[in-house]
PDB file of C-alpha atoms in Angstrom:
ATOM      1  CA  UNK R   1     132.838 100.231 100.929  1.00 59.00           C
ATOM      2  CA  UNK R   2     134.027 102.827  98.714  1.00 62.00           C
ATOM      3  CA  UNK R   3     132.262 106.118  98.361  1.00 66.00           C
ATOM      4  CA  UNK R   4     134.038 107.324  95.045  1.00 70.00           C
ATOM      5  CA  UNK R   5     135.540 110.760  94.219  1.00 73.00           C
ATOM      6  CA  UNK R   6     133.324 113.663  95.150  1.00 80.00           C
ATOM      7  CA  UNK R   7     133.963 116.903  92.736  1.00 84.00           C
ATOM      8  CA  UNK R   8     132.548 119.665  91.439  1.00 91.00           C
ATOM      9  CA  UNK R   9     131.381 119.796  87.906  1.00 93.00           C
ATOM     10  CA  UNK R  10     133.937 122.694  87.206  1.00 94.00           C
ATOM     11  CA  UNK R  11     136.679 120.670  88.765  1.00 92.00           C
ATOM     12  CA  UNK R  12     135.825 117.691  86.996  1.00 91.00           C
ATOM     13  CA  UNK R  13     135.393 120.048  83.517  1.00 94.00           C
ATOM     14  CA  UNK R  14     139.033 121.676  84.327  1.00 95.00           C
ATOM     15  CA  UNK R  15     140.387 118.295  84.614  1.00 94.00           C
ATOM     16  CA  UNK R  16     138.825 117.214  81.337  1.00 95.00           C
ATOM     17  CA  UNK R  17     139.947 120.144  79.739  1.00 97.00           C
ATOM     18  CA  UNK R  18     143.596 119.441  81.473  1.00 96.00           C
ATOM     19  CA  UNK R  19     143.868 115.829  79.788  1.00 96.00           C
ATOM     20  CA  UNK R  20     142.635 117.155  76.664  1.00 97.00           C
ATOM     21  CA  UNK R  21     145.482 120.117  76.082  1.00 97.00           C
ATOM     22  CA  UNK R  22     147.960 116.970  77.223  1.00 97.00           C
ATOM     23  CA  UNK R  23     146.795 114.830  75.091  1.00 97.00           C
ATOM     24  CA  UNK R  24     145.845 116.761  71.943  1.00 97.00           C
ATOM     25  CA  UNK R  25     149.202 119.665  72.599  1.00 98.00           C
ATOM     26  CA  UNK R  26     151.782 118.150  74.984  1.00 97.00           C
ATOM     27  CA  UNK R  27     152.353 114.821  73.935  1.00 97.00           C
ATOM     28  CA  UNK R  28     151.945 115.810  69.902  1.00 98.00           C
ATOM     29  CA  UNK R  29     154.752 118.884  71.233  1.00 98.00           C
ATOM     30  CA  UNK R  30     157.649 116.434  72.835  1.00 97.00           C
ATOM     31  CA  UNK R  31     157.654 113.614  70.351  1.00 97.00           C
ATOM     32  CA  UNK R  32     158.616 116.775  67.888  1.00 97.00           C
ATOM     33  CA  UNK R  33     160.981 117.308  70.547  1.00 95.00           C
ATOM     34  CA  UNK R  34     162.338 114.236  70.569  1.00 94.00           C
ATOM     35  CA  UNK R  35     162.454 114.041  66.978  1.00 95.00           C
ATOM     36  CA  UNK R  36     164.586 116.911  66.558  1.00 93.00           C
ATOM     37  CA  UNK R  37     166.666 115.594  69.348  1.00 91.00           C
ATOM     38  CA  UNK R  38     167.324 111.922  67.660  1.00 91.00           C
ATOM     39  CA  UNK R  39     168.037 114.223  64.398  1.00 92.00           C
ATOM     40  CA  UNK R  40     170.942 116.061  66.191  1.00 87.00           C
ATOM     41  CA  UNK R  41     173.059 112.391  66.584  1.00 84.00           C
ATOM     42  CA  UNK R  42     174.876 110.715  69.353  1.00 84.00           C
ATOM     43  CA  UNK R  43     171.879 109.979  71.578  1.00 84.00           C
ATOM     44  CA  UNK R  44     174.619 109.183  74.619  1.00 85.00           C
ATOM     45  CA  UNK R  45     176.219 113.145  74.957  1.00 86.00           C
ATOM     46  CA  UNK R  46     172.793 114.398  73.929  1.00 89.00           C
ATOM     47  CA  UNK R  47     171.280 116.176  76.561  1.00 91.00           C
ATOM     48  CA  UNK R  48     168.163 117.600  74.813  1.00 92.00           C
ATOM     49  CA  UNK R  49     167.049 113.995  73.794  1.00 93.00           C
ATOM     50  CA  UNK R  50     167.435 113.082  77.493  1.00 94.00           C
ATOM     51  CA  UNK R  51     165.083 115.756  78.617  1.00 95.00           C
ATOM     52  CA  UNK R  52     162.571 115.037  76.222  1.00 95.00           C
ATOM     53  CA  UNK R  53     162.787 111.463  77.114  1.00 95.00           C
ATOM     54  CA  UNK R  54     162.237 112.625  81.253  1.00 97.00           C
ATOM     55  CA  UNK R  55     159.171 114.788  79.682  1.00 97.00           C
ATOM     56  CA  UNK R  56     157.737 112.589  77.862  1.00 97.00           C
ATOM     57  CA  UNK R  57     157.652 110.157  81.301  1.00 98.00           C
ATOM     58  CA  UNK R  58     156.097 113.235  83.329  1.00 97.00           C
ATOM     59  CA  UNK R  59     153.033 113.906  80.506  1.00 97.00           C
ATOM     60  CA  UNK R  60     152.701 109.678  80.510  1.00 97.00           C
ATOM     61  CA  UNK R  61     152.012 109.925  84.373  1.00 96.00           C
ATOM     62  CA  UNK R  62     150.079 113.099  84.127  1.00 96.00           C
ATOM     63  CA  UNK R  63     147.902 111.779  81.490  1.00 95.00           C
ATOM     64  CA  UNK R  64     147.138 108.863  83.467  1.00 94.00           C
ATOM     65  CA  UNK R  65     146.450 110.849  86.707  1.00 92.00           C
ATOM     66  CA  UNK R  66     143.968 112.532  84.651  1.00 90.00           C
ATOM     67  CA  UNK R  67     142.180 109.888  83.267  1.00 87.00           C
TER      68      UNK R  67
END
């Protein structure tokens, strides 16, 4: 038998609000990022375009966490 999550209505509002700014300003942020990376060329030697990549990973798992 599972009980469910117990929170607080402010924790559960911060969370909300937490998904939302990852959602609606993250995500939208690093795909720029990894625009401008792609833009810069050889993808193999490109550091920058491999960090966005890792980023982009970390907001997918952090939006889901959220959710």
């Amino acid at each position: 038998m599972s009980l469910g999550l117990l929170a607080t209505r402010a924790s559960f509002e911060r969370k909300q609000q937490d998904l939302k700014r990852v959602i609606d300003v993250e995500i939208p942020e690093n795909s720029r990022e990894i625009g401008v990376a792609m833009a810069k060329g050889d993808l193999r030697e490109n550091a920058e375009y491999k960090a966005a990549l890792e980023k982009q990973e970390m907001l997918k798992v952090t939006a889901s966490r959220l959710k």
